[in-house]
Coordinates of C-alpha atoms and ligand atoms in Angstrom, one line a residue:
Chain A
M166 CA -11.4 54.4 29.5
W167 CA -11.6 50.5 28.2
R168 CA -13.2 51.5 25.1
I169 CA -10.3 53.7 24.1
Y170 CA -7.9 51.3 25.1
R171 CA -9.5 48.6 23.0
L172 CA -9.8 50.9 19.8
G173 CA -6.3 51.6 20.1
L174 CA -5.7 47.8 20.0
M175 CA -8.2 47.5 17.0
A176 CA -6.2 50.0 15.2
L177 CA -3.0 48.5 15.8
L178 CA -3.7 44.8 15.5
P179 CA -5.0 44.5 11.8
M180 CA -2.5 47.0 10.5
N181 CA 0.1 44.4 11.8
V182 CA -1.7 41.5 10.4
L183 CA -2.6 43.1 7.2
A184 CA 1.0 44.3 6.5
I185 CA 2.2 40.9 5.4
P186 CA 0.5 40.1 2.3
V187 CA -0.1 36.5 1.2
D188 CA 3.0 35.2 -0.6
P189 CA 2.1 34.2 -4.1
L190 CA 4.9 31.8 -4.3
N191 CA 3.7 30.0 -1.1
S192 CA 7.1 29.8 0.7
V193 CA 7.1 28.7 4.3
Q194 CA 9.9 31.1 4.6
W195 CA 8.2 34.2 3.8
T196 CA 7.1 35.3 7.2
T197 CA 10.7 35.1 8.3
M198 CA 12.1 36.9 5.2
Y199 CA 9.3 39.5 5.6
N200 CA 10.5 40.2 9.3
R201 CA 14.0 40.0 8.4
F202 CA 14.1 42.4 5.5
L203 CA 11.1 44.2 4.7
K204 CA 8.8 45.0 7.8
D205 CA 9.7 48.6 8.1
Y206 CA 7.8 49.6 5.2
P207 CA 4.7 48.8 3.4
V208 CA 4.7 45.5 1.1
Q209 CA 3.0 44.8 -2.1
F210 CA 3.7 42.0 -4.5
D211 CA 4.2 43.8 -7.8
S212 CA 4.3 42.4 -11.3
R213 CA 6.5 45.6 -12.5
V214 CA 9.3 43.7 -10.7
Q215 CA 10.5 41.0 -12.8
V216 CA 12.9 38.3 -11.7
L217 CA 14.3 36.3 -15.0
A218 CA 15.8 33.0 -13.9
P219 CA 15.7 29.4 -15.2
E220 CA 12.8 27.1 -13.8
Q221 CA 15.9 24.6 -12.6
A222 CA 19.5 25.4 -11.9
E223 CA 21.9 23.6 -14.2
N224 CA 24.7 24.7 -11.9
S225 CA 23.9 25.5 -8.4
M226 CA 26.9 27.7 -8.0
Q227 CA 26.0 29.9 -11.0
V228 CA 22.4 30.5 -11.4
P229 CA 21.6 33.3 -13.9
L230 CA 19.3 36.0 -12.4
A231 CA 18.2 39.4 -13.8
V232 CA 16.0 41.9 -12.1
K233 CA 14.0 44.1 -14.5
V234 CA 11.6 47.0 -13.1
E235 CA 9.4 48.8 -15.3
G236 CA 6.9 51.7 -14.3
L237 CA 8.2 52.5 -10.8
Q238 CA 9.5 56.0 -9.9
T239 CA 12.4 57.0 -7.6
I240 CA 13.9 53.6 -6.7
E241 CA 16.0 53.8 -3.5
E242 CA 17.2 50.2 -3.7
I243 CA 16.8 47.0 -5.0
L244 CA 17.1 44.1 -2.4
I245 CA 17.6 40.5 -3.8
F246 CA 17.3 37.4 -1.6
A247 CA 16.7 33.6 -1.6
D248 CA 14.2 32.4 0.9
F249 CA 16.0 28.8 1.5
N250 CA 19.6 30.0 1.3
P251 CA 21.6 29.4 4.5
L252 CA 22.5 33.2 4.0
P253 CA 19.2 34.4 2.4
K254 CA 20.6 38.0 1.4
V255 CA 22.2 37.9 -2.0
L256 CA 22.7 41.4 -2.9
T257 CA 21.7 45.3 -2.6
F258 CA 21.6 47.5 -5.6
Y259 CA 21.2 51.2 -5.4
P260 CA 20.6 52.4 -8.9
Q261 CA 20.8 56.1 -8.3
Q262 CA 21.5 57.3 -11.8
A263 CA 21.3 53.7 -13.3
L264 CA 18.1 52.2 -14.9
P265 CA 16.5 49.6 -12.5
F266 CA 17.9 46.6 -14.1
I267 CA 20.8 44.4 -12.7
G268 CA 21.8 41.0 -13.9
F269 CA 24.5 38.5 -12.1
R270 CA 24.7 35.0 -11.0
I271 CA 24.1 33.4 -7.7
K272 CA 24.7 30.3 -5.7
L273 CA 21.6 28.4 -4.6
Q274 CA 21.9 25.7 -1.6
Q275 CA 18.5 24.2 -2.6
A276 CA 15.3 24.9 -4.4
S277 CA 14.0 28.5 -3.3
P278 CA 12.1 31.5 -4.4
I279 CA 14.5 34.1 -5.6
R280 CA 13.0 37.6 -4.7
A281 CA 13.6 41.1 -5.9
A282 CA 12.4 43.9 -3.3
V283 CA 12.4 47.2 -4.9
R284 CA 11.9 50.2 -2.4
T285 CA 10.3 53.3 -3.6
A286 CA 8.6 56.3 -1.5
D287 CA 5.5 54.1 -1.0
G288 CA 7.4 51.1 0.3
W289 CA 8.7 47.7 -1.2
H290 CA 7.3 46.1 -4.2
V291 CA 8.3 42.5 -4.6
G292 CA 8.6 40.2 -7.6
G293 CA 10.0 36.6 -7.4
K294 CA 10.3 33.4 -8.9
W295 CA 10.9 29.6 -7.7
V296 CA 14.0 28.2 -8.9
D297 CA 14.8 24.6 -8.6
A298 CA 18.3 23.4 -7.4
A299 CA 20.0 19.9 -6.7
G300 CA 21.8 21.9 -3.9
G301 CA 25.3 22.5 -2.5
G302 CA 25.7 25.8 -4.2
C303 CA 26.7 27.6 -1.0
T304 CA 28.3 25.0 1.1
L305 CA 30.7 23.8 -1.8
P306 CA 34.2 25.4 -2.3
S307 CA 34.4 27.9 -5.2
A308 CA 36.1 26.5 -8.4
A309 CA 39.0 28.9 -7.7
R310 CA 39.6 27.2 -4.3
N311 CA 40.1 23.8 -6.3
S312 CA 42.4 25.2 -8.8
G313 CA 44.1 27.5 -6.6
V314 CA 45.0 30.1 -9.5
W315 CA 42.8 33.3 -8.2
E316 CA 45.5 35.0 -5.9
S317 CA 47.4 36.6 -8.8
Q318 CA 44.4 37.9 -10.4
L319 CA 42.2 39.1 -7.1
G320 CA 40.2 42.3 -7.9
Q321 CA 41.1 42.5 -11.8
V322 CA 38.3 43.6 -13.8
Q323 CA 37.2 43.0 -17.3
G324 CA 34.2 44.9 -19.0
R325 CA 32.5 46.6 -21.8
I326 CA 30.0 49.4 -22.5
W327 CA 27.4 48.8 -25.2
Q328 CA 25.3 51.7 -26.8
Q329 CA 22.1 50.2 -27.2
P330 CA 18.9 51.7 -28.8
S331 CA 17.6 52.4 -25.4
A332 CA 20.3 52.3 -23.0
Q333 CA 23.9 52.2 -22.3
R334 CA 24.6 48.8 -21.3
V335 CA 27.8 47.9 -19.1
R336 CA 29.1 44.5 -18.3
F337 CA 31.8 43.9 -16.0
R338 CA 33.5 41.0 -14.2
V339 CA 35.6 41.1 -11.3
I340 CA 38.0 38.1 -10.4
H341 CA 37.0 37.1 -6.7
P342 CA 36.3 33.8 -5.0
M343 CA 33.3 34.9 -3.2
D344 CA 33.5 32.6 -0.4
T345 CA 30.3 32.0 1.6
G346 CA 32.3 30.8 4.8
L347 CA 30.0 27.9 4.7
A348 CA 32.4 25.5 3.0
S349 CA 34.4 23.7 5.5
G350 CA 37.9 25.4 6.4
I351 CA 37.3 28.4 4.1
P352 CA 36.5 31.5 6.0
K353 CA 34.1 34.1 4.6
F354 CA 35.7 36.2 1.7
H355 CA 33.6 38.2 -0.5
L356 CA 32.9 41.5 -2.3
E357 CA 31.1 43.9 -0.1
E358 CA 30.7 47.1 -2.1
I359 CA 31.1 48.4 -5.7
N360 CA 31.0 51.8 -6.7
L361 CA 30.3 52.9 -10.3
Q362 CA 31.3 56.8 -10.7
D363 CA 31.8 59.2 -13.5
A364 CA 35.0 60.9 -14.2
T365 CA 34.4 63.7 -11.7
G366 CA 34.1 61.1 -8.7
K367 CA 30.5 61.3 -8.5
T368 CA 28.7 57.9 -7.7
L369 CA 26.3 56.7 -10.4
A370 CA 25.3 53.5 -8.9
Q371 CA 26.3 51.2 -6.1
I372 CA 26.2 47.4 -5.6
K373 CA 26.7 45.6 -2.3
P374 CA 27.2 42.1 -2.9
A375 CA 26.5 39.5 -0.3
E376 CA 28.1 35.8 0.0
P377 CA 25.6 34.1 -2.4
V378 CA 27.0 36.1 -5.5
S379 CA 28.7 33.7 -7.6
E380 CA 32.4 33.5 -8.0
N381 CA 34.1 35.9 -10.2
P382 CA 30.7 37.7 -10.5
I383 CA 29.8 39.4 -13.9
F384 CA 27.4 42.1 -13.5
S385 CA 25.0 43.9 -16.3
I386 CA 23.8 47.2 -15.4
E387 CA 22.3 49.8 -17.6
F388 CA 22.5 53.8 -17.7
P389 CA 20.3 56.2 -19.8
K390 CA 21.5 57.2 -22.9
N391 CA 21.4 60.8 -22.1
L392 CA 24.1 60.2 -19.4
P393 CA 27.4 61.2 -20.6
L394 CA 29.7 58.3 -19.9
P395 CA 33.0 59.1 -21.3
T396 CA 34.7 56.7 -18.8
L397 CA 33.1 54.6 -16.2
H398 CA 35.2 54.2 -13.0
I399 CA 34.8 51.1 -10.9
S400 CA 36.2 50.9 -7.3
G401 CA 35.3 48.8 -4.3
R402 CA 36.5 46.5 -1.5
D403 CA 35.9 43.0 -0.1
N404 CA 35.5 42.1 3.5
N405 CA 39.2 41.7 4.1
A406 CA 39.7 45.4 2.8
N407 CA 41.1 44.3 -0.6
K408 CA 40.5 47.0 -3.0
I409 CA 39.3 47.0 -6.5
K410 CA 39.8 50.0 -8.8
A411 CA 39.3 49.9 -12.7
E412 CA 38.1 52.2 -15.4
L413 CA 36.0 51.4 -18.5
I414 CA 36.3 53.4 -21.7
P415 CA 33.3 52.9 -24.1
Chain B
M184 CA 9.4 21.4 -13.1
K185 CA 9.3 17.9 -12.0
L186 CA 11.9 18.3 -9.3
F187 CA 10.3 21.4 -8.0
W188 CA 7.2 19.5 -7.6
L189 CA 9.1 16.8 -5.7
F190 CA 10.3 19.4 -3.6
V191 CA 7.3 20.7 -2.6
S192 CA 5.2 17.5 -2.1
S193 CA 5.5 15.6 1.4
C194 CA 7.6 12.9 2.1
C195 CA 4.6 10.7 2.0
C196 CA 4.2 11.2 -1.7
L197 CA 7.7 10.2 -2.2
V198 CA 7.3 6.8 -0.5
F199 CA 4.1 6.2 -2.5
L200 CA 6.0 7.0 -5.5
S201 CA 8.6 4.5 -5.0
L202 CA 6.1 1.8 -4.0
G203 CA 4.4 2.4 -7.3
V204 CA 7.6 1.8 -9.2
D205 CA 8.6 -1.2 -7.1
A206 CA 5.2 -3.0 -8.1
V207 CA 6.0 -3.1 -11.4
E208 CA 9.7 -4.6 -10.4
L209 CA 11.7 -2.0 -12.3
N210 CA 11.7 -3.5 -15.5
Y211 CA 12.9 -1.6 -18.5
Q212 CA 11.0 -3.7 -20.9
L213 CA 14.1 -3.8 -23.3
V214 CA 13.2 -5.3 -26.6
P215 CA 15.9 -5.3 -29.1
R216 CA 15.2 -4.1 -32.6
Q217 CA 17.0 -6.2 -35.3
L218 CA 19.1 -4.0 -37.8
S219 CA 20.6 -7.0 -39.8
S220 CA 21.2 -10.8 -39.1
D221 CA 23.7 -10.0 -36.4
T222 CA 23.0 -6.5 -35.1
Y223 CA 20.5 -5.4 -32.7
V224 CA 19.6 -2.0 -30.8
F225 CA 17.6 -1.2 -27.8
V226 CA 16.0 2.1 -28.5
G227 CA 15.5 4.4 -25.5
K228 CA 12.9 6.9 -24.8
T229 CA 13.7 10.7 -26.0
E230 CA 13.1 11.9 -22.5
D231 CA 15.2 13.2 -19.6
F232 CA 16.0 10.8 -16.6
S233 CA 13.1 10.5 -14.5
F234 CA 11.7 8.1 -11.7
E235 CA 9.2 6.7 -14.4
N236 CA 11.8 6.0 -17.0
G237 CA 14.5 4.8 -14.8
G238 CA 17.3 6.1 -17.2
N239 CA 16.0 4.1 -20.3
I240 CA 16.6 7.2 -22.5
V241 CA 19.7 5.9 -24.5
N242 CA 20.2 3.5 -27.4
T243 CA 22.5 0.6 -26.7
A244 CA 23.5 -1.9 -29.0
F245 CA 25.0 -5.5 -29.6
V246 CA 26.5 -7.3 -32.5
M247 CA 26.9 -11.0 -32.7
T248 CA 30.3 -12.0 -34.1
S249 CA 31.8 -15.6 -34.9
A250 CA 33.8 -15.1 -31.8
G251 CA 31.0 -13.8 -29.6
V252 CA 28.9 -10.7 -28.8
V253 CA 30.2 -7.2 -28.9
V254 CA 27.9 -4.8 -26.6
I255 CA 28.1 -1.2 -27.4
D256 CA 27.3 1.1 -24.4
T257 CA 25.6 -0.4 -21.3
G258 CA 23.0 2.0 -20.2
S259 CA 22.3 4.1 -17.2
S260 CA 22.3 1.4 -14.3
L261 CA 23.5 -2.1 -13.0
R262 CA 19.8 -3.0 -13.4
Y263 CA 19.7 -1.9 -17.2
G264 CA 23.0 -3.6 -17.9
E265 CA 21.6 -6.8 -16.4
Q266 CA 18.3 -6.7 -18.1
M267 CA 20.3 -6.0 -21.3
R268 CA 22.3 -9.0 -20.6
Q269 CA 19.0 -11.1 -20.1
A270 CA 17.7 -9.5 -23.2
I271 CA 20.8 -10.5 -25.3
A272 CA 20.7 -14.1 -24.0
K273 CA 17.3 -14.6 -25.4
I274 CA 18.6 -14.0 -28.9
T275 CA 21.8 -15.7 -28.7
D276 CA 23.6 -18.4 -26.7
K277 CA 26.9 -16.9 -27.6
P278 CA 29.1 -15.2 -24.7
I279 CA 29.6 -11.8 -24.6
V280 CA 33.4 -11.0 -25.2
Q281 CA 33.8 -7.4 -25.6
V282 CA 31.9 -4.1 -24.1
I283 CA 32.7 -0.7 -25.7
N284 CA 31.8 2.5 -24.2
T285 CA 31.4 5.4 -26.6
H286 CA 31.9 8.1 -24.1
H287 CA 32.1 8.9 -20.4
H288 CA 28.3 9.7 -19.9
P289 CA 26.6 7.9 -17.0
D290 CA 23.7 6.5 -19.3
H291 CA 26.5 5.2 -21.8
F292 CA 28.7 3.1 -19.0
F293 CA 26.7 2.9 -15.6
G294 CA 25.6 -0.7 -16.8
N295 CA 29.4 -1.7 -17.0
Q296 CA 29.0 -3.7 -13.8
A297 CA 26.6 -6.2 -15.1
F298 CA 29.7 -6.9 -17.5
K299 CA 32.6 -6.9 -15.2
D300 CA 33.6 -10.4 -16.3
V301 CA 34.1 -8.9 -20.0
K302 CA 36.8 -6.8 -21.4
I303 CA 35.3 -3.3 -21.1
A304 CA 37.0 -0.7 -23.8
A305 CA 36.8 3.1 -24.5
L306 CA 39.1 5.7 -25.3
P307 CA 41.8 6.6 -23.0
T308 CA 40.5 10.2 -22.3
A309 CA 37.0 9.0 -21.9
I310 CA 38.4 6.3 -19.5
E311 CA 39.9 9.3 -17.1
D312 CA 36.7 11.2 -17.2
M313 CA 34.8 8.0 -15.8
E314 CA 37.0 7.9 -13.3
R315 CA 36.9 11.5 -12.3
E316 CA 33.2 12.1 -12.9
G317 CA 31.5 8.8 -12.1
G318 CA 31.1 9.7 -8.4
A319 CA 29.2 13.2 -9.1
F320 CA 27.1 11.3 -12.1
S321 CA 26.1 8.5 -9.7
D322 CA 24.8 11.3 -7.0
N323 CA 22.7 12.9 -9.9
M324 CA 21.4 9.6 -11.2
Y325 CA 20.4 8.4 -7.8
R326 CA 18.5 11.9 -7.2
M327 CA 16.7 11.8 -10.9
T328 CA 15.8 8.1 -11.0
G329 CA 15.8 6.8 -7.3
D330 CA 15.5 3.1 -6.8
W331 CA 16.2 2.0 -10.6
M332 CA 19.9 2.8 -9.5
R333 CA 20.1 0.4 -6.7
G334 CA 23.4 -1.3 -6.3
T335 CA 25.0 0.9 -9.1
E336 CA 28.6 2.0 -8.6
P337 CA 30.3 3.5 -11.5
L338 CA 32.6 1.0 -13.1
A339 CA 35.1 2.9 -15.5
A340 CA 36.2 0.8 -18.6
T341 CA 39.5 -0.7 -18.2
E342 CA 41.1 -1.2 -21.9
K343 CA 42.3 1.6 -23.7
L344 CA 41.1 1.7 -27.4
T345 CA 44.3 3.3 -29.1
A346 CA 44.1 1.6 -32.6
D347 CA 42.1 2.7 -35.6
S348 CA 40.2 -0.5 -35.9
L349 CA 39.0 -3.4 -33.8
N350 CA 38.6 -6.8 -35.1
V351 CA 36.2 -9.4 -33.2
G352 CA 35.8 -12.6 -34.9
D353 CA 34.2 -12.1 -38.5
H354 CA 33.6 -8.3 -37.6
K355 CA 35.9 -5.2 -38.2
F356 CA 35.0 -2.3 -36.6
K357 CA 36.7 0.9 -37.9
L358 CA 37.3 3.3 -34.6
L359 CA 36.6 6.9 -35.3
V360 CA 38.3 9.0 -32.3
L361 CA 36.2 12.0 -32.3
Q362 CA 35.3 14.9 -29.9
G363 CA 32.8 17.6 -29.4
H364 CA 30.0 16.1 -27.5
S365 CA 32.3 15.3 -24.6
H366 CA 36.2 15.1 -24.4
A367 CA 36.7 12.0 -26.2
D368 CA 33.7 10.4 -28.4
L369 CA 34.1 7.2 -30.0
A370 CA 32.0 6.2 -33.3
L371 CA 32.3 2.8 -34.6
L372 CA 31.6 1.7 -38.3
D373 CA 31.0 -2.1 -38.6
E374 CA 32.5 -2.8 -42.0
K375 CA 30.8 -6.0 -42.2
T376 CA 27.3 -4.5 -42.0
G377 CA 27.8 -0.8 -42.7
V378 CA 26.1 0.0 -39.2
L379 CA 27.4 3.3 -37.9
F380 CA 27.4 3.7 -34.1
A381 CA 27.8 7.3 -33.6
G382 CA 27.1 7.6 -29.8
D383 CA 26.0 11.1 -28.7
L384 CA 27.7 12.9 -31.5
V385 CA 24.3 12.5 -33.1
F386 CA 20.8 12.8 -31.8
Y387 CA 17.6 12.5 -33.6
N388 CA 14.3 14.3 -32.5
R389 CA 15.7 14.6 -29.2
T390 CA 17.6 17.9 -28.3
P391 CA 21.3 17.5 -28.2
T392 CA 22.9 17.8 -24.6
T393 CA 26.0 19.9 -24.1
P394 CA 27.4 19.6 -20.7
H395 CA 30.8 18.8 -21.9
A396 CA 30.5 20.0 -25.3
D397 CA 32.8 22.1 -27.7
I398 CA 30.5 23.1 -30.3
A399 CA 33.2 23.8 -33.1
K400 CA 34.8 20.5 -32.5
W401 CA 31.4 18.7 -32.4
L402 CA 30.5 20.1 -35.9
D403 CA 33.9 18.9 -37.1
A404 CA 33.1 15.5 -36.0
L405 CA 29.6 15.5 -37.7
K406 CA 31.5 16.6 -40.9
Q407 CA 33.6 13.6 -40.8
L408 CA 30.6 11.2 -40.0
E409 CA 28.9 12.6 -42.9
Q410 CA 31.5 11.6 -45.2
L411 CA 30.9 7.8 -44.4
K412 CA 28.9 5.2 -46.2
F413 CA 26.6 3.4 -43.7
T414 CA 23.5 1.3 -43.9
Y415 CA 22.1 2.5 -40.6
L416 CA 22.9 5.1 -38.2
V417 CA 22.6 4.5 -34.5
V418 CA 22.3 7.6 -32.9
G419 CA 23.0 8.2 -29.1
H420 CA 19.4 9.2 -28.3
G421 CA 16.5 8.8 -30.9
E422 CA 15.3 6.6 -33.6
V423 CA 17.7 4.8 -36.0
L424 CA 17.5 5.8 -39.4
Q425 CA 19.0 4.7 -42.8
D426 CA 20.0 8.1 -44.0
K427 CA 21.7 11.5 -42.8
R428 CA 18.6 13.4 -41.6
A429 CA 20.0 12.9 -37.8
I430 CA 23.4 14.3 -38.8
V431 CA 21.6 17.2 -40.5
Q432 CA 19.2 17.8 -37.8
T433 CA 22.0 17.9 -35.1
R434 CA 24.2 19.9 -37.2
E435 CA 21.5 22.5 -37.8
Y436 CA 20.6 22.7 -34.1
L437 CA 24.1 23.1 -32.9
Q438 CA 25.0 25.9 -35.5
W439 CA 21.8 27.7 -34.4
L440 CA 22.8 27.1 -30.7
D441 CA 26.6 28.6 -31.5
Q442 CA 25.5 31.6 -33.5
S443 CA 22.6 32.7 -31.4
L444 CA 24.7 32.5 -28.1
K445 CA 27.5 34.3 -29.7
A446 CA 25.2 37.0 -30.9
S447 CA 23.9 37.3 -27.6
A448 CA 27.3 37.8 -26.1
E449 CA 28.3 40.1 -28.7
S450 CA 25.2 42.4 -27.8
G451 CA 26.0 42.4 -24.2
K452 CA 23.0 40.3 -23.0
D453 CA 23.1 39.0 -19.6
M454 CA 22.8 35.1 -19.2
A455 CA 19.4 35.4 -17.6
E456 CA 18.1 37.5 -20.7
V457 CA 19.8 34.8 -23.0
L458 CA 17.6 32.1 -21.4
Q459 CA 14.5 34.0 -22.9
T460 CA 15.9 33.5 -26.6
P461 CA 13.0 32.4 -28.7
I462 CA 13.4 28.6 -30.2
P463 CA 13.1 28.7 -34.0
E464 CA 10.2 27.0 -35.3
K465 CA 12.4 24.5 -36.9
F466 CA 13.5 23.0 -33.6
A467 CA 10.4 24.2 -31.5
K468 CA 9.0 20.5 -31.5
M469 CA 12.2 18.6 -30.5
P470 CA 11.7 17.1 -27.3
L471 CA 13.1 18.9 -24.2
V472 CA 14.3 21.9 -26.4
N473 CA 13.5 24.7 -23.9
F474 CA 15.1 22.5 -21.1
E475 CA 18.2 21.7 -23.1
F476 CA 18.5 24.9 -24.5
S477 CA 18.5 26.6 -21.0
R478 CA 21.1 24.0 -19.8
S479 CA 23.2 24.7 -22.9
V480 CA 23.3 28.6 -21.9
V481 CA 24.7 27.8 -18.9
H482 CA 27.5 25.4 -20.2
L483 CA 28.4 27.5 -23.0
Y484 CA 27.7 31.3 -22.4
P485 CA 30.3 31.8 -19.8
A486 CA 33.1 31.5 -22.4
L487 CA 31.5 33.4 -25.0
E488 CA 30.6 36.3 -22.9
L489 CA 34.2 36.6 -21.4
A490 CA 35.4 36.5 -25.0
V491 CA 33.8 40.1 -25.8
L492 CA 35.0 41.7 -22.7
K493 CA 38.2 43.7 -22.4
P494 CA 40.7 44.0 -19.5
A495 CA 39.8 47.3 -17.7
S496 CA 42.7 50.0 -17.3
Ligands
LIG592 ZN1 26.2 11.9 -23.8

């Protein structure tokens, strides 16, 4: 009887230990991030998940970031987080009909790994990069809060669709202060969901931004060449139930 | 990279570092280079601010007139200003009668405190910018150079330069009110010696910086500087030369920067992709080109990418 019990323990323990791979970025926050975001599926670090970002953030409130995935099939979601941000979760992207690429800018509170975890049928594939930052990106008020001109334009969208040789590139900007709730006296106020739909209302891709996405975010995404895109409908809402609704025509 | 290293290293390393710097008494080793019988330049390193160089990355100058000494830019800290003053006193016992700041960036005016008994002049807009941004600059400079900054508090110029020339003793300086590197860039042409002090409108073998730049205005300013006859061109950062090579280099880099960023915006690139732009061979050896290019993308790309988007219906 004790033997069986022990065997059972043996089978469980090493699996749990092995399930947390050693972090190539050597971040002391890795285990916390793993437990918070990734532990429900197997995790592997994967060079096919590329994070493009500068070595050093010139502006902690607008750190450029793009995630490119090559060679992974049937992607369910792309989760982006920054280990050392007071609010680590940055954004979740559900590519659906879109190609596994997304670009935008984030607020960084201090030097941190920025990671992209791509979930496929066999679990998470994780890529990442350390970005140094002078600090304060998450706890400073947005530029709009200082200038006070955002209210009349809240939710307005600008954008464009490019026909490129290998893809249809979409870039769009939404006017929103994207307040983290960490700047003193300014409650959390940010876009929560953006849906990209075709003319029939079918969802082509979904973006769920969290607090660290930069003010007036400008997103870059791509659709395959063979996807008909006579128009692209952009709809969504923030955490105060303000709606956005817009239409891009190529 | 350097900052990243500091971040991951322990506190012990930081203490050790600052002790190491203290041991050499935080001396900028300012040695003036003589351009004419009465004009000298302190040539800084073509580096970024660091704990090692303490901010001595800028060119400052002084001119000995019959009425006293004119100082042009005061360096990156109180300590720099003090040491500059000591170095000047070794050359001349004439009093310093006038300080001029070419623009509002910290490496050009943070030594002002050492000259607070002297008239300190700058363009009116530059003075406003010094007052507004001095505090933020100071935080940054402490972060990047540490102990070298001890005691430094931003002291904005007080005297507004509004005329087109300035007479001090037997020297007449033509004042060129320009912009593009910052919102107000002053260039001075000493009509007696022909020395042109261009401030940061011109860099040489040091990649130009763009945190407050307007490239079109900057290129326009370079056009005006190029028309001038000068004996020496004192650039803001880099070697002092007797010809126009520095103007040509600065112009060519800015033109490439402008054109490549516009082309990227026009083709729908994301800012993070623009960071990957290959640097042309011509500029690849310029110190700090990768670093400054990636900074410039952050400074300049937002306006360019916005210009190619259309309002959605
Ligand atoms: Zn400057």
